[in-house]
CSV table of C-alpha atoms and ligand atoms in Angstrom, one decimal:
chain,number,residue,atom,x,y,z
A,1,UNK,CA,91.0,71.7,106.0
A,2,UNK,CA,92.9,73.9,103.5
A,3,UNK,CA,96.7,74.2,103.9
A,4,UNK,CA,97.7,77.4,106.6
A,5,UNK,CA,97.9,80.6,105.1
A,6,UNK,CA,101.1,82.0,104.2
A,7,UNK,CA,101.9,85.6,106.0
A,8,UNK,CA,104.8,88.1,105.9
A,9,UNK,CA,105.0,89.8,108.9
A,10,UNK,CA,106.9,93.6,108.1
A,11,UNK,CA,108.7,95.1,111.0
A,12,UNK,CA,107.8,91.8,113.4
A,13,UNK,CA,110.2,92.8,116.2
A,14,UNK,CA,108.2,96.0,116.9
A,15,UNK,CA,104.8,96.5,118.9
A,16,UNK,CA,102.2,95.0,116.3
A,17,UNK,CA,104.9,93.0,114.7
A,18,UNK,CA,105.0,90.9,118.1
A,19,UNK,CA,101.1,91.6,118.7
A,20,UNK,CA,100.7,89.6,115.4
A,21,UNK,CA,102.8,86.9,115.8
A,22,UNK,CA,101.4,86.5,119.2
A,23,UNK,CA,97.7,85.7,117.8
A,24,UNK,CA,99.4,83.6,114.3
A,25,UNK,CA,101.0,81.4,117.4
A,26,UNK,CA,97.4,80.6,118.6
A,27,UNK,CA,96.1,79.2,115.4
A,28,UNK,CA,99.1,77.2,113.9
A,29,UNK,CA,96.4,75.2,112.0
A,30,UNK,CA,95.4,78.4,110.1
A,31,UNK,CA,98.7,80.6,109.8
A,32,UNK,CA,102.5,80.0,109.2
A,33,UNK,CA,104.7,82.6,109.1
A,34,UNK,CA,106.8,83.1,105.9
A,35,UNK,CA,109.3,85.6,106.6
A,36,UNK,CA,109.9,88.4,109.6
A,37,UNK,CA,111.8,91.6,109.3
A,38,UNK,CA,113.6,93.7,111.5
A,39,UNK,CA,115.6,96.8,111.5
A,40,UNK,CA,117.3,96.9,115.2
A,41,UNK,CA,117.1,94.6,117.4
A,42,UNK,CA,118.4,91.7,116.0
A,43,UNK,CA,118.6,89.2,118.3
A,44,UNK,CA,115.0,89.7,118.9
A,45,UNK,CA,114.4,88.9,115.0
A,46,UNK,CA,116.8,85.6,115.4
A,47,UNK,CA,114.8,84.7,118.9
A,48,UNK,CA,111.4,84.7,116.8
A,49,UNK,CA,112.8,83.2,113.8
A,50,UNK,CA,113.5,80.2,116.0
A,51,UNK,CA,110.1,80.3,117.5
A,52,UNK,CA,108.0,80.9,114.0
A,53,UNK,CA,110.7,79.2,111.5
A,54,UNK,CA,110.4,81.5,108.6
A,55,UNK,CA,111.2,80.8,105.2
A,56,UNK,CA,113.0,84.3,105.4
A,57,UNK,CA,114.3,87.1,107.6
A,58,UNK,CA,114.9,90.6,106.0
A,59,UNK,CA,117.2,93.1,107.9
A,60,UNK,CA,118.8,96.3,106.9
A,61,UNK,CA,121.7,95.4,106.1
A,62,UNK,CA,124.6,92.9,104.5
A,63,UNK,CA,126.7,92.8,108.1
A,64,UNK,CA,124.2,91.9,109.9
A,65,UNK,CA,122.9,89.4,107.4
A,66,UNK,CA,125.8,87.3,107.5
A,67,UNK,CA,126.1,87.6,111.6
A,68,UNK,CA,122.0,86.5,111.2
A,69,UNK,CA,122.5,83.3,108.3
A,70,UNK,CA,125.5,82.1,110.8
A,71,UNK,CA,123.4,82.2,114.1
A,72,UNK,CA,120.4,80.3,111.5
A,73,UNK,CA,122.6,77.9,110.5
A,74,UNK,CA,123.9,77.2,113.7
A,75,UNK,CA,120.5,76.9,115.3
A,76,UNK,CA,119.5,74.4,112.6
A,77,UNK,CA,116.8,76.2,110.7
A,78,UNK,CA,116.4,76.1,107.1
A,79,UNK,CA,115.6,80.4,107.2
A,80,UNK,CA,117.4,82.2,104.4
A,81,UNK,CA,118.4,86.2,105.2
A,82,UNK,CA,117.3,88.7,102.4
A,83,UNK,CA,119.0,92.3,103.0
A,84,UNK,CA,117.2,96.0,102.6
A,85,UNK,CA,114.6,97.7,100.6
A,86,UNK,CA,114.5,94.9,97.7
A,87,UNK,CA,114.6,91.9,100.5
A,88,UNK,CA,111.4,93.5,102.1
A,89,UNK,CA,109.6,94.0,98.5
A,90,UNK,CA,110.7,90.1,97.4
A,91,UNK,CA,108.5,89.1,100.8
A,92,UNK,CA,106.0,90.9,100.5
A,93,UNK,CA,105.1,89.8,96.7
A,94,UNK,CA,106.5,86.6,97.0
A,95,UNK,CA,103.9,84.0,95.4
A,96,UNK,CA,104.0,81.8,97.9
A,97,UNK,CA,102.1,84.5,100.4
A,98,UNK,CA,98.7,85.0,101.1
A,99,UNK,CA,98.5,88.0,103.3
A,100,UNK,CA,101.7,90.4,104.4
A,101,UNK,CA,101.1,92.4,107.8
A,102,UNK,CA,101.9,96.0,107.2
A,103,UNK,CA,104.3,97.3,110.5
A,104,UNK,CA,107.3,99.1,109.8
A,105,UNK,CA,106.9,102.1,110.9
A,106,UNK,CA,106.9,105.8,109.1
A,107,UNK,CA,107.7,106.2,105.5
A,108,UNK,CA,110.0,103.3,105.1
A,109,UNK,CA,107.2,100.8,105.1
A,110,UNK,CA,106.1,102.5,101.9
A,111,UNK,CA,107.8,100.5,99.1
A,112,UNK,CA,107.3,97.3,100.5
A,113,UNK,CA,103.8,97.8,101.5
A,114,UNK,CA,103.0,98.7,97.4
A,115,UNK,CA,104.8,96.0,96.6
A,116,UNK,CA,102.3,93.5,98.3
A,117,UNK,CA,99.8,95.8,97.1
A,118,UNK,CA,100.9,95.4,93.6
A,119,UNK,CA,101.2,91.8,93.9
A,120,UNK,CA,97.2,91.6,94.7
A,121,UNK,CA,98.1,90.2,98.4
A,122,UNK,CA,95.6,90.8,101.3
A,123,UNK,CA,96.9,93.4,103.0
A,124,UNK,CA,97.0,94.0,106.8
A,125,UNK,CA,97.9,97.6,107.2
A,126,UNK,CA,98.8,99.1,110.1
A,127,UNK,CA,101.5,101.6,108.9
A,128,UNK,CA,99.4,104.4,108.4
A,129,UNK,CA,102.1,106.6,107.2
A,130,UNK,CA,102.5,104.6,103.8
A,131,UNK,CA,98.5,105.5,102.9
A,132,UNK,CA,99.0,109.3,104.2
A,133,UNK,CA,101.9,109.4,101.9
A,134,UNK,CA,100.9,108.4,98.9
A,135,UNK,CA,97.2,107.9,99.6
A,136,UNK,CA,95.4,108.1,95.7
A,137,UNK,CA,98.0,106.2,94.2
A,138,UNK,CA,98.0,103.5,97.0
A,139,UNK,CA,93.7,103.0,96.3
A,140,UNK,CA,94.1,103.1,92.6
A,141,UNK,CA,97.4,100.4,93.3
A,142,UNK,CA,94.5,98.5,95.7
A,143,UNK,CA,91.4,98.8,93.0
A,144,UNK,CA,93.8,97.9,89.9
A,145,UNK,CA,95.5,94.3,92.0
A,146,UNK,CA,92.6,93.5,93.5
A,147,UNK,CA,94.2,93.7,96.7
A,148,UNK,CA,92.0,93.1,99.7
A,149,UNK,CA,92.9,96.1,102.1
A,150,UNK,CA,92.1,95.5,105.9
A,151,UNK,CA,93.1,98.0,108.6
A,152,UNK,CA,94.8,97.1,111.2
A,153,UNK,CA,94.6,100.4,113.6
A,154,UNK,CA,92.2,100.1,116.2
A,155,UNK,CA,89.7,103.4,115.2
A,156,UNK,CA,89.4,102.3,110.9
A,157,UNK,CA,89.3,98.5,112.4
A,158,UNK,CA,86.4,99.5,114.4
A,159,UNK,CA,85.0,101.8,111.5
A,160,UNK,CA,85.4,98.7,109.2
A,161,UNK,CA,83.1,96.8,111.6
A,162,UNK,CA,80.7,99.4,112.2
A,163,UNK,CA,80.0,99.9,107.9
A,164,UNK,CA,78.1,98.1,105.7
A,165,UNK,CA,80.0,95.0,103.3
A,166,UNK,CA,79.4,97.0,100.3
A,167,UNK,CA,80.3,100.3,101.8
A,168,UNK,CA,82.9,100.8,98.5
A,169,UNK,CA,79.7,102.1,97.0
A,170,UNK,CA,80.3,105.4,98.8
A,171,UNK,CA,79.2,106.6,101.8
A,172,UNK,CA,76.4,108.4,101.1
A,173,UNK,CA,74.8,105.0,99.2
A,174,UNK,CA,75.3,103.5,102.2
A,175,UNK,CA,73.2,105.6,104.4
A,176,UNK,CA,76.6,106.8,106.4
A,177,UNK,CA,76.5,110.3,107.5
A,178,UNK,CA,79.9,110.8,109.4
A,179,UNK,CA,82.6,108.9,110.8
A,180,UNK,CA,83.3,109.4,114.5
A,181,UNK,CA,87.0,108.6,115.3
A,182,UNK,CA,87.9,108.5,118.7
A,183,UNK,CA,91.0,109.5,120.6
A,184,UNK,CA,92.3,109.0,124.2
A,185,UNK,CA,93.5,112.5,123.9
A,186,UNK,CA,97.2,110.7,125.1
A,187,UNK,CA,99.4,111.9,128.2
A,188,UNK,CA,99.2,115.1,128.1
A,189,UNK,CA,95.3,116.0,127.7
A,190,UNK,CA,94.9,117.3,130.7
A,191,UNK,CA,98.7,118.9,131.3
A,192,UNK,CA,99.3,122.6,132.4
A,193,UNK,CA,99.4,124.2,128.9
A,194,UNK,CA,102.6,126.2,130.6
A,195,UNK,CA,104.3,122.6,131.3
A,196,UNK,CA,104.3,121.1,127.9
A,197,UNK,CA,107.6,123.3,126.9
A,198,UNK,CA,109.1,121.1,129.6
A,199,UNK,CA,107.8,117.5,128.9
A,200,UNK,CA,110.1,114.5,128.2
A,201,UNK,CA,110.3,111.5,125.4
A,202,UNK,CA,109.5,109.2,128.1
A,203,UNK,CA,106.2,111.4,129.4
A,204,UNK,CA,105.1,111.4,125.8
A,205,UNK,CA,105.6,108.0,125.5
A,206,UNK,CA,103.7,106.9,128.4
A,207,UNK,CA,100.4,106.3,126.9
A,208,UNK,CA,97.5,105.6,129.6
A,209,UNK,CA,95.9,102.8,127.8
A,210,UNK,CA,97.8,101.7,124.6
A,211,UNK,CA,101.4,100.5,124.6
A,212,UNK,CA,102.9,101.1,121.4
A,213,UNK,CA,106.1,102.1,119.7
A,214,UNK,CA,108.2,105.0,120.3
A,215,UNK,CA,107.1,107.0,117.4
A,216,UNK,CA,103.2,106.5,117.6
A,217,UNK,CA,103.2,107.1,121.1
A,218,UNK,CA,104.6,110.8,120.6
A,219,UNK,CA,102.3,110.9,118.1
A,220,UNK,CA,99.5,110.0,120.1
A,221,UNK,CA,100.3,112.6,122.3
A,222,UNK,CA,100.8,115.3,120.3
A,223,UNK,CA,97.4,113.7,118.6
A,224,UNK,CA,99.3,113.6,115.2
A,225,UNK,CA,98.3,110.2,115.0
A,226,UNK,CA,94.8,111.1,115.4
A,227,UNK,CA,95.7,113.8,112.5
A,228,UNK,CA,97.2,111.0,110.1
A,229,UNK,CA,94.0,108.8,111.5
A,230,UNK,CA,91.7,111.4,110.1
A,231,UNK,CA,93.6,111.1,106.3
A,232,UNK,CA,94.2,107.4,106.5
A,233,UNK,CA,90.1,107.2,107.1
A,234,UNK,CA,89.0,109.0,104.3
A,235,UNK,CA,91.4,106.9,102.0
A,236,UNK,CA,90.0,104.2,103.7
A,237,UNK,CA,86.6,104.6,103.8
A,238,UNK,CA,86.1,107.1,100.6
A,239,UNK,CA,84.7,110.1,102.9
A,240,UNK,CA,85.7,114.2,103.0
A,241,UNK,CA,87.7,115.1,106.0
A,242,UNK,CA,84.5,117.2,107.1
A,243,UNK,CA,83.2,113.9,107.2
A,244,UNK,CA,85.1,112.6,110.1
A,245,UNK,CA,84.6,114.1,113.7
A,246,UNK,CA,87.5,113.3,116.1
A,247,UNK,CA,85.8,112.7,119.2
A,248,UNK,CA,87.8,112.7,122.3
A,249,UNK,CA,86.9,109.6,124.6
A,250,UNK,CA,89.4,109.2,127.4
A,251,UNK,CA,89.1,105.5,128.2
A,252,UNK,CA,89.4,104.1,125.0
A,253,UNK,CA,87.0,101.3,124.8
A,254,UNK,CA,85.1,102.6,122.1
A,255,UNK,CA,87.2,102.4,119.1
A,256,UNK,CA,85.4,104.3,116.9
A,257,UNK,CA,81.3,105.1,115.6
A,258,UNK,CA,79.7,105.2,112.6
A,259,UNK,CA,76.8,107.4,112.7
A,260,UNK,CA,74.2,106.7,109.4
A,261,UNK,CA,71.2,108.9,108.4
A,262,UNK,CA,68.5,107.2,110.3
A,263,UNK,CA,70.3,108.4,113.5
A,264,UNK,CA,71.6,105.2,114.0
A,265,UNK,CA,74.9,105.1,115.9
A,266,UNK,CA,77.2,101.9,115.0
A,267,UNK,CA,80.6,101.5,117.7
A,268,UNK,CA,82.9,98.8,118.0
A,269,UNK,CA,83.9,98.1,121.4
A,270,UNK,CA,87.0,96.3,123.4
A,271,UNK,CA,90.0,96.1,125.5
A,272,UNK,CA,92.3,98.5,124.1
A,273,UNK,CA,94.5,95.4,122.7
A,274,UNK,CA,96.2,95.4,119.3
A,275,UNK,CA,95.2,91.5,119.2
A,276,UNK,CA,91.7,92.4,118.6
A,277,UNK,CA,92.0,94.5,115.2
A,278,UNK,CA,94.5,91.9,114.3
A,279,UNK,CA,92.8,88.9,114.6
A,280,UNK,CA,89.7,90.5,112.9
A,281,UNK,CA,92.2,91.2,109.5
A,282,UNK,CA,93.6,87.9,109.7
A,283,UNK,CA,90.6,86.0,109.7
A,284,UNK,CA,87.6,88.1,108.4
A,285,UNK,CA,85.2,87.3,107.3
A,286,UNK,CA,85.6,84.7,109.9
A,287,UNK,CA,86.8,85.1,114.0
A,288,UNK,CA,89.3,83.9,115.5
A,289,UNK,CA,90.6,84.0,119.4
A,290,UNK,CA,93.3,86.6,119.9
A,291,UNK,CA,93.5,86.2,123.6
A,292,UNK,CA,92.0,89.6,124.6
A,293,UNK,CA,90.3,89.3,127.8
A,294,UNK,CA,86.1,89.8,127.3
A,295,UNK,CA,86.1,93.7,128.1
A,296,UNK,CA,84.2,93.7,132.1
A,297,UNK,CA,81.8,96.5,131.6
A,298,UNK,CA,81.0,97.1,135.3
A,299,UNK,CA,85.0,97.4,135.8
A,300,UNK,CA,85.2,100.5,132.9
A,301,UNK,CA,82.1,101.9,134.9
A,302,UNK,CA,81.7,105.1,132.6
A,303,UNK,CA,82.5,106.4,128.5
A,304,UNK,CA,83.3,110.0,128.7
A,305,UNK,CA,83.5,112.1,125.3
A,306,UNK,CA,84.9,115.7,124.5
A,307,UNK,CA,85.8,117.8,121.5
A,308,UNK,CA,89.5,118.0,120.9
A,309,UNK,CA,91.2,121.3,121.8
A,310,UNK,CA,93.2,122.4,118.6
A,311,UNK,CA,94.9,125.1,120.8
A,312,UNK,CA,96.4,122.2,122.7
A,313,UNK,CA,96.7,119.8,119.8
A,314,UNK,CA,98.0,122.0,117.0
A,315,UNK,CA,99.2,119.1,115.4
A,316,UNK,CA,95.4,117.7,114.8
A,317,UNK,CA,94.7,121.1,113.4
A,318,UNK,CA,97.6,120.8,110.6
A,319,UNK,CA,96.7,117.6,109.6
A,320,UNK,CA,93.3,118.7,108.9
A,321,UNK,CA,94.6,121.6,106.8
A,322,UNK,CA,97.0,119.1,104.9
A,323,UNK,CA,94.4,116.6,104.7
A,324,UNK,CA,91.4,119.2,102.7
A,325,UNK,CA,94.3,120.5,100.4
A,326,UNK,CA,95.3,116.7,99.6
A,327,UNK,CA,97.8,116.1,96.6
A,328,UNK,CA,101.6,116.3,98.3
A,329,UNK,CA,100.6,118.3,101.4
A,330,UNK,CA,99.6,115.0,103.4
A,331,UNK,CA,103.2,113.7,102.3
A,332,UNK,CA,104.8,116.4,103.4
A,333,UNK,CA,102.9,116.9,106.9
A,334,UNK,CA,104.3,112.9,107.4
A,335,UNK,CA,107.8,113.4,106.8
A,336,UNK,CA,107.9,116.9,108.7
A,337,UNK,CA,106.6,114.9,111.4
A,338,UNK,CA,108.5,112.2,111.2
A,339,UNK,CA,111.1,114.9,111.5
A,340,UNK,CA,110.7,116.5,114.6
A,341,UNK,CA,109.2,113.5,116.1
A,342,UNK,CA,112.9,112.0,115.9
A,343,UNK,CA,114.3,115.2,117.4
A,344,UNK,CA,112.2,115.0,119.9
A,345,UNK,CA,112.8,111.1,121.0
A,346,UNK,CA,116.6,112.4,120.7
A,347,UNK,CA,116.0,115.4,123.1
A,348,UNK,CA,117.0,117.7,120.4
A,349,UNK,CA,113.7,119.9,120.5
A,350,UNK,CA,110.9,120.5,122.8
A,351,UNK,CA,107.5,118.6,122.6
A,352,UNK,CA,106.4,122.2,121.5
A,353,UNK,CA,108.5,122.7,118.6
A,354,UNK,CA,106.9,118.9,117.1
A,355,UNK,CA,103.9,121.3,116.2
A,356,UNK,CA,106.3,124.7,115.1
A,357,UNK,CA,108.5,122.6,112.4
A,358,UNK,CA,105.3,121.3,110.8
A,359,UNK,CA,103.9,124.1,110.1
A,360,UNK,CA,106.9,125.9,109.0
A,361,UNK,CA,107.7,123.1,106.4
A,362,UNK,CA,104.1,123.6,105.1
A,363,UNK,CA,104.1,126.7,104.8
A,364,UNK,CA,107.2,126.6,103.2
A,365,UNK,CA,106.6,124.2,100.1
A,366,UNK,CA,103.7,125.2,98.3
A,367,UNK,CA,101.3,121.8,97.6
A,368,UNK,CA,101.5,120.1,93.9
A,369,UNK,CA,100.2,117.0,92.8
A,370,UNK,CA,101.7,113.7,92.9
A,371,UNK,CA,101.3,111.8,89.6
A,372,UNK,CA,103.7,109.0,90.5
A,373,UNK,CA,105.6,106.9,93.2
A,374,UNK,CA,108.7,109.7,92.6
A,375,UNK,CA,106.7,112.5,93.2
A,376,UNK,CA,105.7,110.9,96.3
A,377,UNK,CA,109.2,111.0,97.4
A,378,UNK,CA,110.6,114.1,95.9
A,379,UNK,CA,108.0,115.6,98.6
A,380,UNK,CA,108.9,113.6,101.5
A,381,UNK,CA,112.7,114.5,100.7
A,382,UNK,CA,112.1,118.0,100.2
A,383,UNK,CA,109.4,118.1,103.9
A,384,UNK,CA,112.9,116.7,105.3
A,385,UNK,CA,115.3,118.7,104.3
A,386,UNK,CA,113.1,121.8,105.0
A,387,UNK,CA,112.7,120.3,108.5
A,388,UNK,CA,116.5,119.4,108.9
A,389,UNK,CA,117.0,123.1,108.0
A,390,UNK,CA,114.9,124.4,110.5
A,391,UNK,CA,116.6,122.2,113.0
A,392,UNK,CA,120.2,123.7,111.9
A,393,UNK,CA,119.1,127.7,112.3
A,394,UNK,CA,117.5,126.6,116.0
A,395,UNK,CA,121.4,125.3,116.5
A,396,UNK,CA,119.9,121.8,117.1
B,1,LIG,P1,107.6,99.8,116.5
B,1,LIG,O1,108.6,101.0,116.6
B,1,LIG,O2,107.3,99.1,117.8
B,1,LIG,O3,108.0,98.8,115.4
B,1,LIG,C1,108.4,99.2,114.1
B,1,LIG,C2,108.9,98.0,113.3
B,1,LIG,O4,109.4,98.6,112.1
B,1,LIG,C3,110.1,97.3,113.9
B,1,LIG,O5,110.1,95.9,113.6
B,1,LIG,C4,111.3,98.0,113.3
B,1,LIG,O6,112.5,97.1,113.3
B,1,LIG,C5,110.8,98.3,111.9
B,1,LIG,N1,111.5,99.4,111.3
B,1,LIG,C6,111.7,100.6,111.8
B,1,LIG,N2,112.4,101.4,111.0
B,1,LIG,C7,112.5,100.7,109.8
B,1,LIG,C8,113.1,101.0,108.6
B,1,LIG,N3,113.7,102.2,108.3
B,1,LIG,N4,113.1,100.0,107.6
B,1,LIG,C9,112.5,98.8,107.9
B,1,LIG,N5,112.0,98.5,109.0
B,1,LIG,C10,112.0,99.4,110.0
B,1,LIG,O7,106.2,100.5,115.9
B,1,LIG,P2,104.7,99.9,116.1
B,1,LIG,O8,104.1,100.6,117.3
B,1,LIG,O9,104.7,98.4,116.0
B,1,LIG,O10,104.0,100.6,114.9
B,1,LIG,C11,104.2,100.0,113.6
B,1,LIG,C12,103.2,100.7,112.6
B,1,LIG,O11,101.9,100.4,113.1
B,1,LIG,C13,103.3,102.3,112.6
B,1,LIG,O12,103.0,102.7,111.4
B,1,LIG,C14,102.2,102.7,113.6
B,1,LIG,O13,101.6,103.9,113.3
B,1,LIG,C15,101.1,101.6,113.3
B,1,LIG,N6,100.2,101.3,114.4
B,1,LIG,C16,100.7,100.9,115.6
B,1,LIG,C17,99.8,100.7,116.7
B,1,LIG,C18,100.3,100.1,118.0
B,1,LIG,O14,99.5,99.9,118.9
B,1,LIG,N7,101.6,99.9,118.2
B,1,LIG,C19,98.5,100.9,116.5
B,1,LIG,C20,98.0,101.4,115.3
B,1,LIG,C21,98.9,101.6,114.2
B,2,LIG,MG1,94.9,104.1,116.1
């Protein structure tokens, strides 16, 4: 047998991060882990640096680098500690690699996610964000490398299933009439409209069947995830936002349909376990175990399905604006969010006011096209700032 592939796991002491290394630690004869990063939590990145023996560990910064090499060195393990931005980009494009999982969250994964790009690696992306940012530039980065791009969220995992191999012919060649992504419609589908003014981090971050990071679980209920799901598929997958239907389904064992012009309805189906979209990347073509339970059919009983409400999920209604005027207003509508979704784990707005500072900072900034990596970031910065502002005249 050929010698284990090489991955870089980005932002491996978070949700998918330990999801991954979870299934890599099943197959030892197929994977070995090259280098982990973390950004908090650093005796959790030193804990799985013992377990997975890197070659290297990347945190934020030179501090806790040195505190990190001494507790290496002291445990006996050959791991070298790389620090920031330019540590995470080094890993991700490092020769030696085969495939980099994508799972810092929010902008910050950008960089280093190009970086692997760039470097022609197989990419495992899960942090949406980094596509929604800087989406054309990132396909043209992907088409020019070579890079083989596999998603790692549950819904474009599923939608990768459900298409054709040769589906980069375009969806009409293909026979594919629309993309169906589905949503649970998170914690707070079925809430009094007149409590939501009221609800708390925690209640947003109680998802019913998926248990995520802080930030995509606020997301999820505000169903801005499913908003930067809806622009992250048609990078993926080449289609026009009218293309893809959000389709509420409450129990979340369908991941997501396909629906192609002989009426023919493809889904992918499963436990709602990160394992299973991540062992599909890692070994496709091929499968491997991930140590999901088979899904028990007569125990989920029913599939419901409704049409979103965009009165109660005005955030799913902004990214769909954002996402049909494309250039920097998908950039913006991330960094807005990322934004308010911070004051909002920090209790410094209401769940409300996610929706009311996102719209403000588009309608703001007027949208302009994003030639370059700079660009990209010139609009994030300015969404932030706009978004800071509006904090500072609600005296928050
Ligand atoms: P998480 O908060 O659990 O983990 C985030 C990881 O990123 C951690 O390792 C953290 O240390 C690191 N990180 C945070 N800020 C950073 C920064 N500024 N610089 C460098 N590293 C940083 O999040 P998660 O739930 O694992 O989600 C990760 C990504 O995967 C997100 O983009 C999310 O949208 C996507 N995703 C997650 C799930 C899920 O089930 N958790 C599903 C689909 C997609
Ligand atoms: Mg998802």
């Amino acid at each position: 047998m050929s010698r284990p592939q090489q991955i870089t796991v980005l932002g491996a002491t978070g949700s998918i991060g330990l999801s991954t290394l979870d299934v890599i630690a099943r197959h030892p004869e197929r994977y070995q882990v090259f280098a982990l990063s973390g950004f908090t939590r650093l005796s959790e990145l030193l804990a799985l640096c013992i377990r997975h023996v890197p070659q290297f560990a990347v945190v934020p910064e030179v501090a806790a680098a040195r505190g990190l090499q001494d507790d290496l060195r002291a445990a006996g393990l050959p791991t070298r500690v790389l620090v920031g931005e330019e540590g995470l980009c080094q890993v991700a494009s490092a020769p030696e690699v085969d495939a980099v999982m994508a799972a810092i969250v929010g902008a910050a994964g950008l960089r280093p996610t190009l970086a692997a790009v760039e470097a022609g690696k197989k990419i495992l992306l899960a942090n949406k964000e980094a596509l929604v940012m800087s989406g054309a530039l990132f396909m043209q980065a992907v088409h020019k490398s070579g890079s083989v791009l596999l998603p790692i969220d549950s819904e474009h995992n599923a939608i990768f299933q459900c298409m054709p191999q040769d589906f980069a012919r375009g969806l009409s060649a293909v026979g594919v009439r629309r993309i169906l992504l589905t949503a649970s419609g998170g914690p707070f589908r079925q809430t009094p409209m007149s409590e939501l003014a009221h609800v708390s981090p925690d209640q947003a971050c109680a998802h019913p069947n998926w248990s995520m990071g802080r930030k995509i679980s606020v997301d999820s209920a505000s169903m801005m995830n499913k908003g930067l799901e809806l622009i992250e598929a048609c990078w993926l997958f080449d289609a026009k936002p009218a293309q893809v239907e959000v389709v509420i389904h409450p129990q979340s064992v369908i991941h997501s349909l396909v629906d192609y012009v002989d009426g023919s309805v493809l889904a992918q189906l499963g436990n709602p376990d990160m394992r299973t979209p991540i062992a599909n990347a890692l070994a496709w073509p091929e499968r491997i175990d991930s140590g999901v339970a088979p899904l028990d059919l007569f125990a989920v009983a029913r599939l419901d399905f409704e049409a979103p409400d965009e009165e109660r999920f005005p955030c799913l209604r902004l990214a769909r604006q954002a996402a049909e005027a494309g250039n920097s207003a998908p950039a913006m509508l991330n960094a807005a969010n990322e934004v308010a979704v911070a004051a909002f784990l920090d209790a410094r707005v209401g769940y409300l006011e996610i929706a009311s500072i996102i719209e403000d900072v588009l309608n703001l900034e007027p949208v302009v096209a994003l030639e370059d990596l700079d660009a990209v970031f010139t609009a994030d910065a300015k969404a932030r700032i706009l978004a800071e502002q509006w904090l500072s005249r609600h005296g928050r």
